[in-house]
Short mmCIF file of C-alpha atoms in Angstrom, two decimals:
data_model
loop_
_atom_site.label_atom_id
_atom_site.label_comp_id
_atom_site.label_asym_id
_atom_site.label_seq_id
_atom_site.Cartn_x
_atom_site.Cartn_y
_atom_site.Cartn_z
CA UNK A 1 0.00 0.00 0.00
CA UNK A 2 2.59 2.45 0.84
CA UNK A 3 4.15 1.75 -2.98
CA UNK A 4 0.81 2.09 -3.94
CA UNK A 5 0.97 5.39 -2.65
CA UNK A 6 3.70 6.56 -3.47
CA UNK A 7 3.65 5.76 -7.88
CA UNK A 8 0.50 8.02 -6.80
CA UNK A 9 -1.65 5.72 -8.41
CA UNK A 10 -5.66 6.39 -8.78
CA UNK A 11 -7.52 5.53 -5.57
CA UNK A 12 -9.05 2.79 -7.03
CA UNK A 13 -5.93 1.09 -8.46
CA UNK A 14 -4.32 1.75 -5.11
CA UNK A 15 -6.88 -0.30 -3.24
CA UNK A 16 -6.24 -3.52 -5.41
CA UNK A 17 -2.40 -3.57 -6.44
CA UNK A 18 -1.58 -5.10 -2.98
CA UNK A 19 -3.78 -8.21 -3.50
CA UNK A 20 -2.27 -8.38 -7.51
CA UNK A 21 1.37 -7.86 -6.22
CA UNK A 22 1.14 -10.64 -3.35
CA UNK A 23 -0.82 -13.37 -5.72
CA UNK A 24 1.78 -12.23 -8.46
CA UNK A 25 4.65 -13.37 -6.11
CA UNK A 26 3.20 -16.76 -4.96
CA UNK A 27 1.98 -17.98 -8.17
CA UNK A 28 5.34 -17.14 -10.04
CA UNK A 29 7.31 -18.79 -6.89
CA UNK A 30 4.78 -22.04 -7.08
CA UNK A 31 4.76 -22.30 -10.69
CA UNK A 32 8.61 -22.00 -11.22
CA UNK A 33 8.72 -24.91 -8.20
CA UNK A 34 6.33 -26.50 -10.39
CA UNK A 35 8.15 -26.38 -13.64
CA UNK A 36 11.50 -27.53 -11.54
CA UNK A 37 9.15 -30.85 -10.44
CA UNK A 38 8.08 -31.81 -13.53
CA UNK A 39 10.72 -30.84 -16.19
CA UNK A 40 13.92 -30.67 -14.02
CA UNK A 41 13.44 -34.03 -11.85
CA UNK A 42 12.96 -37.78 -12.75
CA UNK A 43 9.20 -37.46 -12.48
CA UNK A 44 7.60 -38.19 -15.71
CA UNK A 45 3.95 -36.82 -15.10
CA UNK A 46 3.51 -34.22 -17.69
CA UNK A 47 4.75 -36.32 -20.55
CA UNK A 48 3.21 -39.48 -19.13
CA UNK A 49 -0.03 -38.44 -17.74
CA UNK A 50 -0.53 -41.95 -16.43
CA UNK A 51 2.38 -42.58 -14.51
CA UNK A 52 0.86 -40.65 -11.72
CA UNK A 53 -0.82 -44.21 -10.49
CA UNK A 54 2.48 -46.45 -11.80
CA UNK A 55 2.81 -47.93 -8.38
CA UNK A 56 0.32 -46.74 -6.30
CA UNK A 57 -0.06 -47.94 -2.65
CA UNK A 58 -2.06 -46.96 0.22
CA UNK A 59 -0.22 -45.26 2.83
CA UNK A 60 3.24 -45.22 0.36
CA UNK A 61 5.57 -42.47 1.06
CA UNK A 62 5.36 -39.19 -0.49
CA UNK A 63 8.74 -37.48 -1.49
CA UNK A 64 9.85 -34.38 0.28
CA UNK A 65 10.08 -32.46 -2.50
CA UNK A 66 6.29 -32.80 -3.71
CA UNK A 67 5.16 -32.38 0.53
CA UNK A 68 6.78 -29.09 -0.02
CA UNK A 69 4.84 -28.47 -2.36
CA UNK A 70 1.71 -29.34 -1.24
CA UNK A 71 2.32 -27.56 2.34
CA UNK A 72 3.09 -24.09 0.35
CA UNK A 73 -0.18 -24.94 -1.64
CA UNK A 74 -2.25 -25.89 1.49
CA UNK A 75 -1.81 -23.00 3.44
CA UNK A 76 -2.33 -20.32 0.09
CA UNK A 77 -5.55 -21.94 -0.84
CA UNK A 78 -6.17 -21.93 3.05
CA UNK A 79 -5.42 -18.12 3.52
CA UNK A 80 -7.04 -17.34 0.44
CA UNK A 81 -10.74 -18.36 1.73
CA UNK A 82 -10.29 -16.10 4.25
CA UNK A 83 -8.96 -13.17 2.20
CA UNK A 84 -11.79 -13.52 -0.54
CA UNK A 85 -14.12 -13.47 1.92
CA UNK A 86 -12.77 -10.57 4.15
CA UNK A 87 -9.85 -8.57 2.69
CA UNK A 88 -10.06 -8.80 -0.70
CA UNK A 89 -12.18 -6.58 -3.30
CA UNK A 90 -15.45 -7.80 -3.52
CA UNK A 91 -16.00 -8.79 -7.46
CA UNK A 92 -18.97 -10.45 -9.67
CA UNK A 93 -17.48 -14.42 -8.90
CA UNK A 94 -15.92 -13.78 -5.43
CA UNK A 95 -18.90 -16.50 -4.60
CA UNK A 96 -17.40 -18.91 -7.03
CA UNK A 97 -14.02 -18.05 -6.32
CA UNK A 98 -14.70 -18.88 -2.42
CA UNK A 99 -16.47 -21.78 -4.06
CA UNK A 100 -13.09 -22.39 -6.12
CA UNK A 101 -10.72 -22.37 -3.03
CA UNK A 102 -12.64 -24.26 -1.05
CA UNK A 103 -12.90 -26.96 -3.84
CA UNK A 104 -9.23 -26.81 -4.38
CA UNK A 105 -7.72 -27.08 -0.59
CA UNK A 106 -10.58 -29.99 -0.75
CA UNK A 107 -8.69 -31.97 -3.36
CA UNK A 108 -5.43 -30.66 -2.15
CA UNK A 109 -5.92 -32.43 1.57
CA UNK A 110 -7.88 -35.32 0.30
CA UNK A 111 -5.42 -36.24 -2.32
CA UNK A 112 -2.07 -35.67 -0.03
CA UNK A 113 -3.74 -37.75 2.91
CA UNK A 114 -4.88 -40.80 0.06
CA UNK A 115 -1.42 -40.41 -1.89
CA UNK A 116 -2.82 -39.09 -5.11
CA UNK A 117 -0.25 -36.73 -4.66
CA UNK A 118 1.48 -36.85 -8.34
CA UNK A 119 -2.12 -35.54 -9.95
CA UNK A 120 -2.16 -32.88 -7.59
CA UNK A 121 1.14 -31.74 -8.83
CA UNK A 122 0.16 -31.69 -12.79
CA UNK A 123 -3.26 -29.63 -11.84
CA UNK A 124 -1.14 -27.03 -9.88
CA UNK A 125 1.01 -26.63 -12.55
CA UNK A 126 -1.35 -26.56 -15.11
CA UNK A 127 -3.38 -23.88 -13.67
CA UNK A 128 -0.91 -21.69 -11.39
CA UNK A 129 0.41 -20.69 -14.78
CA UNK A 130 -2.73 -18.12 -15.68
CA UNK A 131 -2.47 -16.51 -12.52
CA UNK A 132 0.51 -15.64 -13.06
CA UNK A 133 -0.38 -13.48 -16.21
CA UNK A 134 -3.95 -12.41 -14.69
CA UNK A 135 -2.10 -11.15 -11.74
CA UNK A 136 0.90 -9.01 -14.31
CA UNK A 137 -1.63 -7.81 -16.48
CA UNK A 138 -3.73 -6.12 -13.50
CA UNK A 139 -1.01 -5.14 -12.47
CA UNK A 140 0.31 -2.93 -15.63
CA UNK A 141 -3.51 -1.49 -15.63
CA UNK A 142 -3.18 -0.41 -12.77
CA UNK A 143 -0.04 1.29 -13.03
CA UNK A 144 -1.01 3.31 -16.59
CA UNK A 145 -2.50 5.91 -15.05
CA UNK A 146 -0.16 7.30 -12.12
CA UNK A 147 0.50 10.50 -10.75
CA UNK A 148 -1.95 12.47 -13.46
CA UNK A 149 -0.17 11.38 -16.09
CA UNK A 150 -0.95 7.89 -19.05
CA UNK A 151 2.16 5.89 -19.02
CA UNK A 152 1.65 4.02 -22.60
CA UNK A 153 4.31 1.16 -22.14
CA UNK A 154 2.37 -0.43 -19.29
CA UNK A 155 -1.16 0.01 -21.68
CA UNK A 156 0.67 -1.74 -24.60
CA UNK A 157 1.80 -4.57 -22.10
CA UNK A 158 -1.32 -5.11 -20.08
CA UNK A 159 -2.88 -5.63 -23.77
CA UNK A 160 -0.21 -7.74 -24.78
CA UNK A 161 -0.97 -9.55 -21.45
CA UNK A 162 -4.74 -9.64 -21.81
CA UNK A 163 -4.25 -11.71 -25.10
CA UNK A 164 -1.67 -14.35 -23.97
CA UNK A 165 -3.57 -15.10 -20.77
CA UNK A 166 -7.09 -15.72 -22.95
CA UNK A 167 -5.19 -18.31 -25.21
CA UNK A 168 -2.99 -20.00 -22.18
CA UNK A 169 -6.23 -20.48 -20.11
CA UNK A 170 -7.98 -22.40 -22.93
CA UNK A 171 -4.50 -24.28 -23.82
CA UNK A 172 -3.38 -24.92 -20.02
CA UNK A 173 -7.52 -25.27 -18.62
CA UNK A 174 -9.78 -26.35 -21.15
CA UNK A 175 -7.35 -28.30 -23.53
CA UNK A 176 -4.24 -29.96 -21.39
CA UNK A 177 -6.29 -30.17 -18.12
CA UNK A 178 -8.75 -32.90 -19.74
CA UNK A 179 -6.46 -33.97 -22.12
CA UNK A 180 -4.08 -34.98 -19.35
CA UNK A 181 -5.33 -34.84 -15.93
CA UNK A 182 -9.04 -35.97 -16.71
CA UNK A 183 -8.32 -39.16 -18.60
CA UNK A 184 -5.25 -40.06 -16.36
CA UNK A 185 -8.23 -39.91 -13.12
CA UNK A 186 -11.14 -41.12 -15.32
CA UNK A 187 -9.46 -43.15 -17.01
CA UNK A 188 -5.95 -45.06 -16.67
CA UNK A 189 -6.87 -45.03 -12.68
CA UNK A 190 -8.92 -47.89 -13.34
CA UNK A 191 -6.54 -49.75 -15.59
CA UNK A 192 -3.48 -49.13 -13.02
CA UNK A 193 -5.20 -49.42 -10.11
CA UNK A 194 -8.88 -51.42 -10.07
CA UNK A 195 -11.43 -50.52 -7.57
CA UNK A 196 -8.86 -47.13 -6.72
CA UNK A 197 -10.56 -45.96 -3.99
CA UNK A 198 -12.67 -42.30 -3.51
CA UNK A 199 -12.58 -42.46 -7.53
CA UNK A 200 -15.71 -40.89 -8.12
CA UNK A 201 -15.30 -38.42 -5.05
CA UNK A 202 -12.28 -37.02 -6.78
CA UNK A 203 -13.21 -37.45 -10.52
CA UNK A 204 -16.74 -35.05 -9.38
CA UNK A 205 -14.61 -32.64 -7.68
CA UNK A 206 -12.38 -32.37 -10.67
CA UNK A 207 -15.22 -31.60 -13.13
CA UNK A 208 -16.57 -28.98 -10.97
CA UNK A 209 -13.32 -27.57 -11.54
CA UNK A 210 -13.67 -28.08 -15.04
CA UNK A 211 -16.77 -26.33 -14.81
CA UNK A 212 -15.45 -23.15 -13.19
CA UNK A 213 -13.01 -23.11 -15.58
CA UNK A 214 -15.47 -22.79 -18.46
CA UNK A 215 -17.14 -20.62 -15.98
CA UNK A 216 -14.20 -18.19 -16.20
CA UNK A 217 -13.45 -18.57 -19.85
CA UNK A 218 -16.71 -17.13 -20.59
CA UNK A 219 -15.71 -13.96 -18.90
CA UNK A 220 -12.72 -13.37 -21.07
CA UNK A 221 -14.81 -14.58 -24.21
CA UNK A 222 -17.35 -11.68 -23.27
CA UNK A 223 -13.86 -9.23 -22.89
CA UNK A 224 -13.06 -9.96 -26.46
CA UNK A 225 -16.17 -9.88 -27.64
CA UNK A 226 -16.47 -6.21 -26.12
CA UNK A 227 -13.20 -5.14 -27.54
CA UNK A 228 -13.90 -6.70 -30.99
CA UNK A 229 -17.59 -4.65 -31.14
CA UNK A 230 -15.41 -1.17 -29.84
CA UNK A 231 -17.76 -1.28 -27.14
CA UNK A 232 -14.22 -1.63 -24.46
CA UNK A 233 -11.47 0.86 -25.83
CA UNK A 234 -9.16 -0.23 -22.82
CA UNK A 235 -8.01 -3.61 -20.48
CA UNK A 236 -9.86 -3.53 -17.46
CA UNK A 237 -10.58 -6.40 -15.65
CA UNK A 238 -14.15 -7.52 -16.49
CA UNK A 239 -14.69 -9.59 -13.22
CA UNK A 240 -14.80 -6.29 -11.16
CA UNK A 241 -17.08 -4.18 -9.67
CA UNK A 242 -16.08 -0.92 -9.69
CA UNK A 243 -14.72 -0.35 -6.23
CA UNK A 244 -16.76 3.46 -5.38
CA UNK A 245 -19.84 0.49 -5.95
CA UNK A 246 -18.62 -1.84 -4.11
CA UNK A 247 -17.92 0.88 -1.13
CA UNK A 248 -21.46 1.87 -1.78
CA UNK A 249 -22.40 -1.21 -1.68
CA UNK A 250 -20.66 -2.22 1.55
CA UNK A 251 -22.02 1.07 3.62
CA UNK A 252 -25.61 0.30 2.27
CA UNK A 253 -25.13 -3.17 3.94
CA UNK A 254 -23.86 -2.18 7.30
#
């Protein structure tokens, strides 16, 4: 906040380029751990979707490495519930986005305690990835208008931004995410492991994900559509309220 204030940013930008800056720093820390797992180690999940059940036990041991992950996971998604709830700006889908972390620290817990621990990885790293560039490209609209004055490199790159993230959430979300994760849990579970139990527990959890995913995409479908009828001349972040509103809001409440 005190950065905030002093780029003199616009009262409203101010107010959310804390929350943007400290998502910003997880996801790029927990994707770059992810990339290390899965490209830099001896664990084949990404280009083997179904090795995540070669040798699955009950109870087997799960390497430090990945219960590092999963404890700097568990207590994001964990704080994050609280945060949308109470510290956070209030947007359209805060509902589904409580709904969203309380679905993923769900299958985060579940899947650590009944060693399904090698999916968890390839979801996390399949969707940390968009954060990453949502959380940039707020960032660089909020910073184009500081002190008075239009700062045009951070306009170009929040655009820039704005159309990489729409084609990396249908790639990572709606294309690898079934195309890997979804058929290694639907189906090569079954041929590794028979009767794997809590399969349909986790499978349904999963497509809700799915769902919110789709969910989401239709918001930045809607973005381009705007921008493609002239009816949006600039990259704002279509999930928002605007924040006098949501003030207004608030004090109307109390």
């Amino acid at each position: 906040q005190p950065f905030a204030e002093w780029c003199n940013l616009q009262p409203k930008d101010a107010a959310k380029m804390p929350e943007s800056a400290w998502k910003l720093l997880f996801y790029t820390l927990s994707w770059s751990y992810g990339i290390y797992l899965l490209f830099f180690t001896d664990y084949p999940f990404f280009y083997d979707p179904p090795s995540v059940f070669y040798d699955w036990k009950k109870g087997m041991d799960v390497p430090t490495d990945i219960a590092i992950a999963y404890l700097m996971q568990c207590s994001f998604y964990g704080h994050s519930i609280y945060a949308t709830a109470y510290m956070d700006t209030w947007r359209k889908d805060s509902v589904v986005m409580l709904l969203h972390h309380v679905v993923t620290l769900t299958l985060i817990a579940f899947s650590y305690a009944f060693r399904y621990h090698n999916v968890g990885i390839l979801v996390l790293f399949l969707h940390d990835v968009n954060d990453v560039q949502l959380e940039f490209t707020k960032l660089n609209v909020y910073f184009k208008h500081r002190g008075g004055v239009y700062h045009r490199l951070n306009d170009v790159i929040s655009n820039i931004g704005c159309l990489t993230f729409s084609v990396s959430w249908f790639w990572f979300r709606l294309y690898w995410f079934p195309l890997k994760v979804l058929y290694a849990t639907c189906y090569s579970s079954l041929q590794s492991v028979p009767n794997i139990p809590f399969y349909f527990f986790f499978n349904a959890l999963l497509l809700v994900l799915t769902l919110m995913n789709v969910y989401w995409f239709l918001y930045i479908v809607l973005f381009v559509a705007k921008v493609l009828m002239g009816q949006v001349q600039e990259v704002n972040d279509v999930r928002e309220y605007d924040v006098e509103d949501s003030k207004k809001t608030t004090t109307a409440k109390k």
